């Protein structure tokens, strides 16, 4: 089992967040993380879960009218 540094994990998670916010689908982001970082699908799904949580946290900063229009 490979040891992953916090910096590498943070880099992967930020990459997943950037890809999700750019409009890529979850399955595409999963495939990209697995290919680029040579990680398992499970690890990629954990990174995507973290990124999704960050997106949800930021939703509180926007008004509901803006989201409805979007």
PDB file of N, H, CA, C and O in Angstrom:
ATOM      1  N   UNK A   1       0.835  -1.171   0.000  1.00  0.00           N
ATOM      2  CA  UNK A   1       0.000   0.000   0.000  1.00  0.00           C
ATOM      3  C   UNK A   1       0.881   1.235   0.000  1.00  0.00           C
ATOM      4  O   UNK A   1       1.767   1.370   0.843  1.00  0.00           O
ATOM      5  N   UNK A   2       0.647   2.115  -0.919  1.00  0.00           N
ATOM      6  H   UNK A   2      -0.073   2.006  -1.604  1.00  0.00           H
ATOM      7  CA  UNK A   2       1.479   3.295  -1.078  1.00  0.00           C
ATOM      8  C   UNK A   2       1.121   4.351  -0.038  1.00  0.00           C
ATOM      9  O   UNK A   2      -0.040   4.507   0.341  1.00  0.00           O
ATOM     10  N   UNK A   3       2.131   5.062   0.406  1.00  0.00           N
ATOM     11  H   UNK A   3       3.074   4.935   0.098  1.00  0.00           H
ATOM     12  CA  UNK A   3       1.928   6.154   1.350  1.00  0.00           C
ATOM     13  C   UNK A   3       1.778   7.441   0.541  1.00  0.00           C
ATOM     14  O   UNK A   3       2.589   7.751  -0.332  1.00  0.00           O
ATOM     15  N   UNK A   4       0.721   8.174   0.857  1.00  0.00           N
ATOM     16  H   UNK A   4       0.061   7.923   1.565  1.00  0.00           H
ATOM     17  CA  UNK A   4       0.434   9.398   0.123  1.00  0.00           C
ATOM     18  C   UNK A   4       0.622  10.581   1.060  1.00  0.00           C
ATOM     19  O   UNK A   4       0.112  10.582   2.181  1.00  0.00           O
ATOM     20  N   UNK A   5       1.349  11.579   0.602  1.00  0.00           N
ATOM     21  H   UNK A   5       1.763  11.578  -0.308  1.00  0.00           H
ATOM     22  CA  UNK A   5       1.549  12.758   1.437  1.00  0.00           C
ATOM     23  C   UNK A   5       0.292  13.621   1.438  1.00  0.00           C
ATOM     24  O   UNK A   5      -0.545  13.532   0.540  1.00  0.00           O
ATOM     25  N   UNK A   6       0.181  14.443   2.449  1.00  0.00           N
ATOM     26  H   UNK A   6       0.861  14.515   3.179  1.00  0.00           H
ATOM     27  CA  UNK A   6      -0.967  15.355   2.524  1.00  0.00           C
ATOM     28  C   UNK A   6      -0.973  16.319   1.346  1.00  0.00           C
ATOM     29  O   UNK A   6      -2.034  16.680   0.836  1.00  0.00           O
ATOM     30  N   UNK A   7       0.197  16.729   0.923  1.00  0.00           N
ATOM     31  H   UNK A   7       1.058  16.437   1.337  1.00  0.00           H
ATOM     32  CA  UNK A   7       0.285  17.668  -0.195  1.00  0.00           C
ATOM     33  C   UNK A   7      -0.240  17.031  -1.483  1.00  0.00           C
ATOM     34  O   UNK A   7      -0.944  17.675  -2.261  1.00  0.00           O
ATOM     35  N   UNK A   8       0.109  15.762  -1.699  1.00  0.00           N
ATOM     36  H   UNK A   8       0.681  15.239  -1.067  1.00  0.00           H
ATOM     37  CA  UNK A   8      -0.367  15.072  -2.909  1.00  0.00           C
ATOM     38  C   UNK A   8      -1.881  14.882  -2.853  1.00  0.00           C
ATOM     39  O   UNK A   8      -2.573  15.081  -3.852  1.00  0.00           O
ATOM     40  N   UNK A   9      -2.393  14.499  -1.686  1.00  0.00           N
ATOM     41  H   UNK A   9      -1.831  14.338  -0.874  1.00  0.00           H
ATOM     42  CA  UNK A   9      -3.840  14.318  -1.540  1.00  0.00           C
ATOM     43  C   UNK A   9      -4.571  15.640  -1.773  1.00  0.00           C
ATOM     44  O   UNK A   9      -5.604  15.674  -2.442  1.00  0.00           O
ATOM     45  N   UNK A  10      -4.030  16.725  -1.216  1.00  0.00           N
ATOM     46  H   UNK A  10      -3.192  16.697  -0.673  1.00  0.00           H
ATOM     47  CA  UNK A  10      -4.636  18.044  -1.407  1.00  0.00           C
ATOM     48  C   UNK A  10      -4.616  18.446  -2.874  1.00  0.00           C
ATOM     49  O   UNK A  10      -5.585  19.020  -3.369  1.00  0.00           O
ATOM     50  N   UNK A  11      -3.531  18.156  -3.572  1.00  0.00           N
ATOM     51  H   UNK A  11      -2.743  17.690  -3.169  1.00  0.00           H
ATOM     52  CA  UNK A  11      -3.405  18.469  -4.997  1.00  0.00           C
ATOM     53  C   UNK A  11      -4.446  17.710  -5.813  1.00  0.00           C
ATOM     54  O   UNK A  11      -5.068  18.274  -6.714  1.00  0.00           O
ATOM     55  N   UNK A  12      -4.636  16.422  -5.494  1.00  0.00           N
ATOM     56  H   UNK A  12      -4.131  15.963  -4.762  1.00  0.00           H
ATOM     57  CA  UNK A  12      -5.650  15.616  -6.182  1.00  0.00           C
ATOM     58  C   UNK A  12      -7.043  16.155  -5.932  1.00  0.00           C
ATOM     59  O   UNK A  12      -7.855  16.254  -6.851  1.00  0.00           O
ATOM     60  N   UNK A  13      -7.317  16.502  -4.686  1.00  0.00           N
ATOM     61  H   UNK A  13      -6.657  16.422  -3.939  1.00  0.00           H
ATOM     62  CA  UNK A  13      -8.649  16.987  -4.341  1.00  0.00           C
ATOM     63  C   UNK A  13      -8.940  18.331  -4.990  1.00  0.00           C
ATOM     64  O   UNK A  13     -10.056  18.569  -5.452  1.00  0.00           O
ATOM     65  N   UNK A  14      -7.962  19.198  -5.029  1.00  0.00           N
ATOM     66  H   UNK A  14      -7.055  19.005  -4.653  1.00  0.00           H
ATOM     67  CA  UNK A  14      -8.148  20.493  -5.695  1.00  0.00           C
ATOM     68  C   UNK A  14      -8.334  20.307  -7.195  1.00  0.00           C
ATOM     69  O   UNK A  14      -9.100  21.035  -7.825  1.00  0.00           O
ATOM     70  N   UNK A  15      -7.637  19.339  -7.760  1.00  0.00           N
ATOM     71  H   UNK A  15      -7.014  18.748  -7.247  1.00  0.00           H
ATOM     72  CA  UNK A  15      -7.808  19.022  -9.173  1.00  0.00           C
ATOM     73  C   UNK A  15      -9.223  18.516  -9.434  1.00  0.00           C
ATOM     74  O   UNK A  15      -9.859  18.910 -10.412  1.00  0.00           O
ATOM     75  N   UNK A  16      -9.711  17.646  -8.560  1.00  0.00           N
ATOM     76  H   UNK A  16      -9.195  17.326  -7.766  1.00  0.00           H
ATOM     77  CA  UNK A  16     -11.077  17.136  -8.705  1.00  0.00           C
ATOM     78  C   UNK A  16     -12.088  18.274  -8.588  1.00  0.00           C
ATOM     79  O   UNK A  16     -13.052  18.331  -9.351  1.00  0.00           O
ATOM     80  N   UNK A  17     -11.871  19.171  -7.643  1.00  0.00           N
ATOM     81  H   UNK A  17     -11.088  19.125  -7.023  1.00  0.00           H
ATOM     82  CA  UNK A  17     -12.767  20.314  -7.472  1.00  0.00           C
ATOM     83  C   UNK A  17     -12.777  21.200  -8.708  1.00  0.00           C
ATOM     84  O   UNK A  17     -13.839  21.634  -9.155  1.00  0.00           O
ATOM     85  N   UNK A  18     -11.609  21.467  -9.258  1.00  0.00           N
ATOM     86  H   UNK A  18     -10.746  21.115  -8.895  1.00  0.00           H
ATOM     87  CA  UNK A  18     -11.515  22.307 -10.452  1.00  0.00           C
ATOM     88  C   UNK A  18     -12.224  21.653 -11.639  1.00  0.00           C
ATOM     89  O   UNK A  18     -12.917  22.326 -12.402  1.00  0.00           O
ATOM     90  N   UNK A  19     -12.052  20.357 -11.789  1.00  0.00           N
ATOM     91  H   UNK A  19     -11.489  19.810 -11.170  1.00  0.00           H
ATOM     92  CA  UNK A  19     -12.686  19.662 -12.907  1.00  0.00           C
ATOM     93  C   UNK A  19     -14.207  19.620 -12.755  1.00  0.00           C
ATOM     94  O   UNK A  19     -14.932  19.777 -13.738  1.00  0.00           O
ATOM     95  N   UNK A  20     -14.692  19.411 -11.536  1.00  0.00           N
ATOM     96  H   UNK A  20     -14.103  19.283 -10.738  1.00  0.00           H
ATOM     97  CA  UNK A  20     -16.139  19.392 -11.319  1.00  0.00           C
ATOM     98  C   UNK A  20     -16.756  20.767 -11.574  1.00  0.00           C
ATOM     99  O   UNK A  20     -17.814  20.870 -12.193  1.00  0.00           O
ATOM    100  N   UNK A  21     -16.102  21.810 -11.102  1.00  0.00           N
ATOM    101  H   UNK A  21     -15.242  21.727 -10.599  1.00  0.00           H
ATOM    102  CA  UNK A  21     -16.646  23.153 -11.297  1.00  0.00           C
ATOM    103  C   UNK A  21     -16.541  23.609 -12.749  1.00  0.00           C
ATOM    104  O   UNK A  21     -17.258  24.517 -13.169  1.00  0.00           O
ATOM    105  N   UNK A  22     -15.648  22.983 -13.514  1.00  0.00           N
ATOM    106  H   UNK A  22     -15.065  22.246 -13.173  1.00  0.00           H
ATOM    107  CA  UNK A  22     -15.540  23.351 -14.928  1.00  0.00           C
ATOM    108  C   UNK A  22     -16.625  22.696 -15.779  1.00  0.00           C
ATOM    109  O   UNK A  22     -16.807  23.038 -16.948  1.00  0.00           O
ATOM    110  N   UNK A  23     -17.353  21.734 -15.164  1.00  0.00           N
ATOM    111  H   UNK A  23     -17.205  21.456 -14.215  1.00  0.00           H
ATOM    112  CA  UNK A  23     -18.459  21.126 -15.882  1.00  0.00           C
ATOM    113  C   UNK A  23     -18.278  19.667 -16.243  1.00  0.00           C
ATOM    114  O   UNK A  23     -19.157  19.074 -16.867  1.00  0.00           O
ATOM    115  N   UNK A  24     -17.158  19.077 -15.865  1.00  0.00           N
ATOM    116  H   UNK A  24     -16.444  19.559 -15.358  1.00  0.00           H
ATOM    117  CA  UNK A  24     -16.949  17.656 -16.146  1.00  0.00           C
ATOM    118  C   UNK A  24     -17.868  16.826 -15.267  1.00  0.00           C
ATOM    119  O   UNK A  24     -18.184  17.213 -14.142  1.00  0.00           O
ATOM    120  N   UNK A  25     -18.288  15.697 -15.781  1.00  0.00           N
ATOM    121  H   UNK A  25     -18.031  15.382 -16.695  1.00  0.00           H
ATOM    122  CA  UNK A  25     -19.119  14.780 -15.016  1.00  0.00           C
ATOM    123  C   UNK A  25     -18.294  13.985 -14.021  1.00  0.00           C
ATOM    124  O   UNK A  25     -17.070  13.904 -14.130  1.00  0.00           O
ATOM    125  N   UNK A  26     -18.977  13.402 -13.056  1.00  0.00           N
ATOM    126  H   UNK A  26     -19.971  13.468 -12.968  1.00  0.00           H
ATOM    127  CA  UNK A  26     -18.290  12.654 -12.008  1.00  0.00           C
ATOM    128  C   UNK A  26     -17.522  11.470 -12.590  1.00  0.00           C
ATOM    129  O   UNK A  26     -16.387  11.216 -12.185  1.00  0.00           O
ATOM    130  N   UNK A  27     -18.113  10.756 -13.517  1.00  0.00           N
ATOM    131  H   UNK A  27     -19.035  10.963 -13.845  1.00  0.00           H
ATOM    132  CA  UNK A  27     -17.417   9.593 -14.089  1.00  0.00           C
ATOM    133  C   UNK A  27     -16.180  10.017 -14.880  1.00  0.00           C
ATOM    134  O   UNK A  27     -15.160   9.328 -14.864  1.00  0.00           O
ATOM    135  N   UNK A  28     -16.275  11.146 -15.564  1.00  0.00           N
ATOM    136  H   UNK A  28     -17.103  11.706 -15.577  1.00  0.00           H
ATOM    137  CA  UNK A  28     -15.105  11.648 -16.311  1.00  0.00           C
ATOM    138  C   UNK A  28     -13.991  12.058 -15.357  1.00  0.00           C
ATOM    139  O   UNK A  28     -12.818  11.783 -15.608  1.00  0.00           O
ATOM    140  N   UNK A  29     -14.363  12.715 -14.266  1.00  0.00           N
ATOM    141  H   UNK A  29     -15.316  12.938 -14.063  1.00  0.00           H
ATOM    142  CA  UNK A  29     -13.357  13.124 -13.286  1.00  0.00           C
ATOM    143  C   UNK A  29     -12.715  11.898 -12.646  1.00  0.00           C
ATOM    144  O   UNK A  29     -11.505  11.875 -12.421  1.00  0.00           O
ATOM    145  N   UNK A  30     -13.515  10.886 -12.354  1.00  0.00           N
ATOM    146  H   UNK A  30     -14.498  10.904 -12.536  1.00  0.00           H
ATOM    147  CA  UNK A  30     -12.985   9.650 -11.778  1.00  0.00           C
ATOM    148  C   UNK A  30     -11.967   9.019 -12.717  1.00  0.00           C
ATOM    149  O   UNK A  30     -10.870   8.657 -12.294  1.00  0.00           O
ATOM    150  N   UNK A  31     -12.325   8.889 -13.982  1.00  0.00           N
ATOM    151  H   UNK A  31     -13.217   9.183 -14.326  1.00  0.00           H
ATOM    152  CA  UNK A  31     -11.406   8.297 -14.958  1.00  0.00           C
ATOM    153  C   UNK A  31     -10.121   9.113 -15.076  1.00  0.00           C
ATOM    154  O   UNK A  31      -9.030   8.551 -15.177  1.00  0.00           O
ATOM    155  N   UNK A  32     -10.251  10.429 -15.061  1.00  0.00           N
ATOM    156  H   UNK A  32     -11.137  10.886 -14.979  1.00  0.00           H
ATOM    157  CA  UNK A  32      -9.088  11.302 -15.188  1.00  0.00           C
ATOM    158  C   UNK A  32      -8.160  11.166 -13.990  1.00  0.00           C
ATOM    159  O   UNK A  32      -6.944  11.074 -14.153  1.00  0.00           O
ATOM    160  N   UNK A  33      -8.731  11.153 -12.778  1.00  0.00           N
ATOM    161  H   UNK A  33      -9.719  11.228 -12.645  1.00  0.00           H
ATOM    162  CA  UNK A  33      -7.898  11.021 -11.582  1.00  0.00           C
ATOM    163  C   UNK A  33      -7.191   9.670 -11.550  1.00  0.00           C
ATOM    164  O   UNK A  33      -6.013   9.590 -11.200  1.00  0.00           O
ATOM    165  N   UNK A  34      -7.904   8.614 -11.911  1.00  0.00           N
ATOM    166  H   UNK A  34      -8.861   8.679 -12.195  1.00  0.00           H
ATOM    167  CA  UNK A  34      -7.300   7.280 -11.929  1.00  0.00           C
ATOM    168  C   UNK A  34      -6.152   7.238 -12.925  1.00  0.00           C
ATOM    169  O   UNK A  34      -5.094   6.679 -12.636  1.00  0.00           O
ATOM    170  N   UNK A  35      -6.356   7.821 -14.083  1.00  0.00           N
ATOM    171  H   UNK A  35      -7.215   8.275 -14.317  1.00  0.00           H
ATOM    172  CA  UNK A  35      -5.321   7.808 -15.121  1.00  0.00           C
ATOM    173  C   UNK A  35      -4.136   8.703 -14.759  1.00  0.00           C
ATOM    174  O   UNK A  35      -2.986   8.275 -14.855  1.00  0.00           O
ATOM    175  N   UNK A  36      -4.408   9.941 -14.344  1.00  0.00           N
ATOM    176  H   UNK A  36      -5.342  10.289 -14.266  1.00  0.00           H
ATOM    177  CA  UNK A  36      -3.334  10.908 -14.120  1.00  0.00           C
ATOM    178  C   UNK A  36      -2.521  10.643 -12.854  1.00  0.00           C
ATOM    179  O   UNK A  36      -1.303  10.823 -12.846  1.00  0.00           O
ATOM    180  N   UNK A  37      -3.193  10.216 -11.791  1.00  0.00           N
ATOM    181  H   UNK A  37      -4.182  10.069 -11.798  1.00  0.00           H
ATOM    182  CA  UNK A  37      -2.507  10.044 -10.511  1.00  0.00           C
ATOM    183  C   UNK A  37      -2.213   8.586 -10.170  1.00  0.00           C
ATOM    184  O   UNK A  37      -1.628   8.297  -9.126  1.00  0.00           O
ATOM    185  N   UNK A  38      -2.619   7.660 -11.055  1.00  0.00           N
ATOM    186  H   UNK A  38      -3.094   7.895 -11.903  1.00  0.00           H
ATOM    187  CA  UNK A  38      -2.372   6.230 -10.836  1.00  0.00           C
ATOM    188  C   UNK A  38      -2.921   5.777  -9.480  1.00  0.00           C
ATOM    189  O   UNK A  38      -2.219   5.137  -8.697  1.00  0.00           O
ATOM    190  N   UNK A  39      -4.186   6.119  -9.214  1.00  0.00           N
ATOM    191  H   UNK A  39      -4.756   6.639  -9.850  1.00  0.00           H
ATOM    192  CA  UNK A  39      -4.833   5.741  -7.966  1.00  0.00           C
ATOM    193  C   UNK A  39      -6.014   4.823  -8.272  1.00  0.00           C
ATOM    194  O   UNK A  39      -6.399   4.656  -9.429  1.00  0.00           O
ATOM    195  N   UNK A  40      -6.571   4.241  -7.242  1.00  0.00           N
ATOM    196  H   UNK A  40      -6.258   4.377  -6.302  1.00  0.00           H
ATOM    197  CA  UNK A  40      -7.730   3.367  -7.413  1.00  0.00           C
ATOM    198  C   UNK A  40      -8.985   4.208  -7.585  1.00  0.00           C
ATOM    199  O   UNK A  40      -9.006   5.396  -7.263  1.00  0.00           O
ATOM    200  N   UNK A  41     -10.025   3.572  -8.096  1.00  0.00           N
ATOM    201  H   UNK A  41     -10.008   2.607  -8.358  1.00  0.00           H
ATOM    202  CA  UNK A  41     -11.317   4.257  -8.243  1.00  0.00           C
ATOM    203  C   UNK A  41     -11.858   4.658  -6.877  1.00  0.00           C
ATOM    204  O   UNK A  41     -12.495   5.704  -6.744  1.00  0.00           O
ATOM    205  N   UNK A  42     -11.611   3.841  -5.870  1.00  0.00           N
ATOM    206  H   UNK A  42     -11.094   2.992  -5.978  1.00  0.00           H
ATOM    207  CA  UNK A  42     -12.074   4.164  -4.525  1.00  0.00           C
ATOM    208  C   UNK A  42     -11.439   5.458  -4.031  1.00  0.00           C
ATOM    209  O   UNK A  42     -12.132   6.317  -3.487  1.00  0.00           O
ATOM    210  N   UNK A  43     -10.136   5.605  -4.215  1.00  0.00           N
ATOM    211  H   UNK A  43      -9.573   4.907  -4.657  1.00  0.00           H
ATOM    212  CA  UNK A  43      -9.448   6.838  -3.804  1.00  0.00           C
ATOM    213  C   UNK A  43      -9.963   8.034  -4.598  1.00  0.00           C
ATOM    214  O   UNK A  43     -10.145   9.121  -4.049  1.00  0.00           O
ATOM    215  N   UNK A  44     -10.193   7.828  -5.880  1.00  0.00           N
ATOM    216  H   UNK A  44     -10.045   6.945  -6.326  1.00  0.00           H
ATOM    217  CA  UNK A  44     -10.728   8.903  -6.714  1.00  0.00           C
ATOM    218  C   UNK A  44     -12.116   9.313  -6.231  1.00  0.00           C
ATOM    219  O   UNK A  44     -12.433  10.502  -6.181  1.00  0.00           O
ATOM    220  N   UNK A  45     -12.945   8.328  -5.876  1.00  0.00           N
ATOM    221  H   UNK A  45     -12.688   7.363  -5.916  1.00  0.00           H
ATOM    222  CA  UNK A  45     -14.286   8.641  -5.381  1.00  0.00           C
ATOM    223  C   UNK A  45     -14.233   9.400  -4.061  1.00  0.00           C
ATOM    224  O   UNK A  45     -15.065  10.275  -3.824  1.00  0.00           O
ATOM    225  N   UNK A  46     -13.275   9.082  -3.202  1.00  0.00           N
ATOM    226  H   UNK A  46     -12.599   8.371  -3.395  1.00  0.00           H
ATOM    227  CA  UNK A  46     -13.122   9.828  -1.951  1.00  0.00           C
ATOM    228  C   UNK A  46     -12.727  11.276  -2.234  1.00  0.00           C
ATOM    229  O   UNK A  46     -13.221  12.196  -1.582  1.00  0.00           O
ATOM    230  N   UNK A  47     -11.842  11.478  -3.199  1.00  0.00           N
ATOM    231  H   UNK A  47     -11.441  10.732  -3.729  1.00  0.00           H
ATOM    232  CA  UNK A  47     -11.435  12.842  -3.563  1.00  0.00           C
ATOM    233  C   UNK A  47     -12.602  13.615  -4.165  1.00  0.00           C
ATOM    234  O   UNK A  47     -12.766  14.803  -3.889  1.00  0.00           O
ATOM    235  N   UNK A  48     -13.401  12.959  -4.974  1.00  0.00           N
ATOM    236  H   UNK A  48     -13.268  11.994  -5.199  1.00  0.00           H
ATOM    237  CA  UNK A  48     -14.563  13.608  -5.586  1.00  0.00           C
ATOM    238  C   UNK A  48     -15.605  13.925  -4.533  1.00  0.00           C
ATOM    239  O   UNK A  48     -16.269  14.959  -4.605  1.00  0.00           O
ATOM    240  N   UNK A  49     -15.756  13.047  -3.559  1.00  0.00           N
ATOM    241  H   UNK A  49     -15.218  12.206  -3.500  1.00  0.00           H
ATOM    242  CA  UNK A  49     -16.690  13.301  -2.463  1.00  0.00           C
ATOM    243  C   UNK A  49     -16.279  14.546  -1.690  1.00  0.00           C
ATOM    244  O   UNK A  49     -17.125  15.367  -1.336  1.00  0.00           O
ATOM    245  N   UNK A  50     -14.984  14.690  -1.427  1.00  0.00           N
ATOM    246  H   UNK A  50     -14.297  14.023  -1.715  1.00  0.00           H
ATOM    247  CA  UNK A  50     -14.482  15.886  -0.746  1.00  0.00           C
ATOM    248  C   UNK A  50     -14.777  17.129  -1.587  1.00  0.00           C
ATOM    249  O   UNK A  50     -15.237  18.144  -1.064  1.00  0.00           O
ATOM    250  N   UNK A  51     -14.512  17.044  -2.881  1.00  0.00           N
ATOM    251  H   UNK A  51     -14.138  16.219  -3.306  1.00  0.00           H
ATOM    252  CA  UNK A  51     -14.744  18.189  -3.769  1.00  0.00           C
ATOM    253  C   UNK A  51     -16.224  18.553  -3.810  1.00  0.00           C
ATOM    254  O   UNK A  51     -16.570  19.734  -3.810  1.00  0.00           O
ATOM    255  N   UNK A  52     -17.088  17.564  -3.843  1.00  0.00           N
ATOM    256  H   UNK A  52     -16.807  16.604  -3.842  1.00  0.00           H
ATOM    257  CA  UNK A  52     -18.531  17.823  -3.858  1.00  0.00           C
ATOM    258  C   UNK A  52     -18.970  18.514  -2.578  1.00  0.00           C
ATOM    259  O   UNK A  52     -19.823  19.401  -2.609  1.00  0.00           O
ATOM    260  N   UNK A  53     -18.398  18.116  -1.464  1.00  0.00           N
ATOM    261  H   UNK A  53     -17.705  17.395  -1.438  1.00  0.00           H
ATOM    262  CA  UNK A  53     -18.710  18.754  -0.185  1.00  0.00           C
ATOM    263  C   UNK A  53     -18.301  20.218  -0.208  1.00  0.00           C
ATOM    264  O   UNK A  53     -19.018  21.070   0.317  1.00  0.00           O
ATOM    265  N   UNK A  54     -17.164  20.517  -0.808  1.00  0.00           N
ATOM    266  H   UNK A  54     -16.582  19.825  -1.234  1.00  0.00           H
ATOM    267  CA  UNK A  54     -16.707  21.908  -0.896  1.00  0.00           C
ATOM    268  C   UNK A  54     -17.659  22.740  -1.747  1.00  0.00           C
ATOM    269  O   UNK A  54     -17.924  23.901  -1.436  1.00  0.00           O
ATOM    270  N   UNK A  55     -18.165  22.151  -2.809  1.00  0.00           N
ATOM    271  H   UNK A  55     -17.949  21.208  -3.062  1.00  0.00           H
ATOM    272  CA  UNK A  55     -19.116  22.859  -3.669  1.00  0.00           C
ATOM    273  C   UNK A  55     -20.391  23.163  -2.891  1.00  0.00           C
ATOM    274  O   UNK A  55     -20.928  24.267  -2.978  1.00  0.00           O
ATOM    275  N   UNK A  56     -20.874  22.184  -2.131  1.00  0.00           N
ATOM    276  H   UNK A  56     -20.438  21.287  -2.061  1.00  0.00           H
ATOM    277  CA  UNK A  56     -22.099  22.376  -1.357  1.00  0.00           C
ATOM    278  C   UNK A  56     -21.896  23.446  -0.287  1.00  0.00           C
ATOM    279  O   UNK A  56     -22.795  24.250  -0.040  1.00  0.00           O
ATOM    280  N   UNK A  57     -20.731  23.464   0.346  1.00  0.00           N
ATOM    281  H   UNK A  57     -20.000  22.811   0.145  1.00  0.00           H
ATOM    282  CA  UNK A  57     -20.447  24.481   1.360  1.00  0.00           C
ATOM    283  C   UNK A  57     -20.524  25.879   0.772  1.00  0.00           C
ATOM    284  O   UNK A  57     -20.986  26.807   1.436  1.00  0.00           O
ATOM    285  N   UNK A  58     -20.076  26.040  -0.468  1.00  0.00           N
ATOM    286  H   UNK A  58     -19.701  25.286  -1.008  1.00  0.00           H
ATOM    287  CA  UNK A  58     -20.067  27.350  -1.105  1.00  0.00           C
ATOM    288  C   UNK A  58     -21.446  27.780  -1.595  1.00  0.00           C
ATOM    289  O   UNK A  58     -21.645  28.949  -1.926  1.00  0.00           O
ATOM    290  N   UNK A  59     -22.401  26.850  -1.646  1.00  0.00           N
ATOM    291  H   UNK A  59     -22.240  25.900  -1.377  1.00  0.00           H
ATOM    292  CA  UNK A  59     -23.744  27.205  -2.101  1.00  0.00           C
ATOM    293  C   UNK A  59     -24.431  28.158  -1.132  1.00  0.00           C
ATOM    294  O   UNK A  59     -25.300  28.929  -1.537  1.00  0.00           O
ATOM    295  N   UNK A  60     -24.056  28.115   0.130  1.00  0.00           N
ATOM    296  H   UNK A  60     -23.349  27.488   0.459  1.00  0.00           H
ATOM    297  CA  UNK A  60     -24.660  29.002   1.115  1.00  0.00           C
ATOM    298  C   UNK A  60     -24.340  30.466   0.873  1.00  0.00           C
ATOM    299  O   UNK A  60     -25.019  31.341   1.409  1.00  0.00           O
ATOM    300  N   UNK A  61     -23.329  30.746   0.082  1.00  0.00           N
ATOM    301  H   UNK A  61     -22.778  30.034  -0.354  1.00  0.00           H
ATOM    302  CA  UNK A  61     -22.917  32.119  -0.189  1.00  0.00           C
ATOM    303  C   UNK A  61     -23.751  32.774  -1.283  1.00  0.00           C
ATOM    304  O   UNK A  61     -23.648  33.981  -1.499  1.00  0.00           O
ATOM    305  N   UNK A  62     -24.563  32.004  -1.964  1.00  0.00           N
ATOM    306  H   UNK A  62     -24.647  31.023  -1.788  1.00  0.00           H
ATOM    307  CA  UNK A  62     -25.328  32.529  -3.081  1.00  0.00           C
ATOM    308  C   UNK A  62     -26.818  32.582  -2.729  1.00  0.00           C
ATOM    309  O   UNK A  62     -27.316  31.793  -1.925  1.00  0.00           O
ATOM    310  N   UNK A  63     -27.481  33.495  -3.330  1.00  0.00           N
ATOM    311  H   UNK A  63     -27.077  34.136  -3.983  1.00  0.00           H
ATOM    312  CA  UNK A  63     -28.916  33.590  -3.102  1.00  0.00           C
ATOM    313  C   UNK A  63     -29.651  32.531  -3.913  1.00  0.00           C
ATOM    314  O   UNK A  63     -29.185  32.104  -4.969  1.00  0.00           O
ATOM    315  N   UNK A  64     -30.775  32.124  -3.414  1.00  0.00           N
ATOM    316  H   UNK A  64     -31.153  32.471  -2.556  1.00  0.00           H
ATOM    317  CA  UNK A  64     -31.538  31.085  -4.096  1.00  0.00           C
ATOM    318  C   UNK A  64     -32.027  31.547  -5.473  1.00  0.00           C
ATOM    319  O   UNK A  64     -32.141  30.733  -6.388  1.00  0.00           O
ATOM    320  N   UNK A  65     -32.311  32.821  -5.626  1.00  0.00           N
ATOM    321  H   UNK A  65     -32.218  33.483  -4.882  1.00  0.00           H
ATOM    322  CA  UNK A  65     -32.769  33.321  -6.932  1.00  0.00           C
ATOM    323  C   UNK A  65     -31.689  33.110  -7.984  1.00  0.00           C
ATOM    324  O   UNK A  65     -31.984  32.734  -9.118  1.00  0.00           O
ATOM    325  N   UNK A  66     -30.449  33.350  -7.609  1.00  0.00           N
ATOM    326  H   UNK A  66     -30.209  33.655  -6.687  1.00  0.00           H
ATOM    327  CA  UNK A  66     -29.344  33.164  -8.550  1.00  0.00           C
ATOM    328  C   UNK A  66     -29.240  31.712  -8.971  1.00  0.00           C
ATOM    329  O   UNK A  66     -29.024  31.422 -10.148  1.00  0.00           O
ATOM    330  N   UNK A  67     -29.390  30.797  -8.028  1.00  0.00           N
ATOM    331  H   UNK A  67     -29.566  31.033  -7.072  1.00  0.00           H
ATOM    332  CA  UNK A  67     -29.297  29.368  -8.330  1.00  0.00           C
ATOM    333  C   UNK A  67     -30.464  28.921  -9.195  1.00  0.00           C
ATOM    334  O   UNK A  67     -30.282  28.106 -10.099  1.00  0.00           O
ATOM    335  N   UNK A  68     -31.656  29.438  -8.935  1.00  0.00           N
ATOM    336  H   UNK A  68     -31.804  30.100  -8.200  1.00  0.00           H
ATOM    337  CA  UNK A  68     -32.812  29.069  -9.722  1.00  0.00           C
ATOM    338  C   UNK A  68     -32.637  29.537 -11.163  1.00  0.00           C
ATOM    339  O   UNK A  68     -32.998  28.826 -12.100  1.00  0.00           O
ATOM    340  N   UNK A  69     -32.085  30.725 -11.333  1.00  0.00           N
ATOM    341  H   UNK A  69     -31.792  31.303 -10.571  1.00  0.00           H
ATOM    342  CA  UNK A  69     -31.864  31.252 -12.679  1.00  0.00           C
ATOM    343  C   UNK A  69     -30.823  30.421 -13.397  1.00  0.00           C
ATOM    344  O   UNK A  69     -30.928  30.206 -14.605  1.00  0.00           O
ATOM    345  N   UNK A  70     -29.832  29.956 -12.683  1.00  0.00           N
ATOM    346  H   UNK A  70     -29.747  30.131 -11.703  1.00  0.00           H
ATOM    347  CA  UNK A  70     -28.784  29.160 -13.280  1.00  0.00           C
ATOM    348  C   UNK A  70     -29.356  27.849 -13.727  1.00  0.00           C
ATOM    349  O   UNK A  70     -28.632  27.011 -14.265  1.00  0.00           O
TER     350      UNK A  70
END
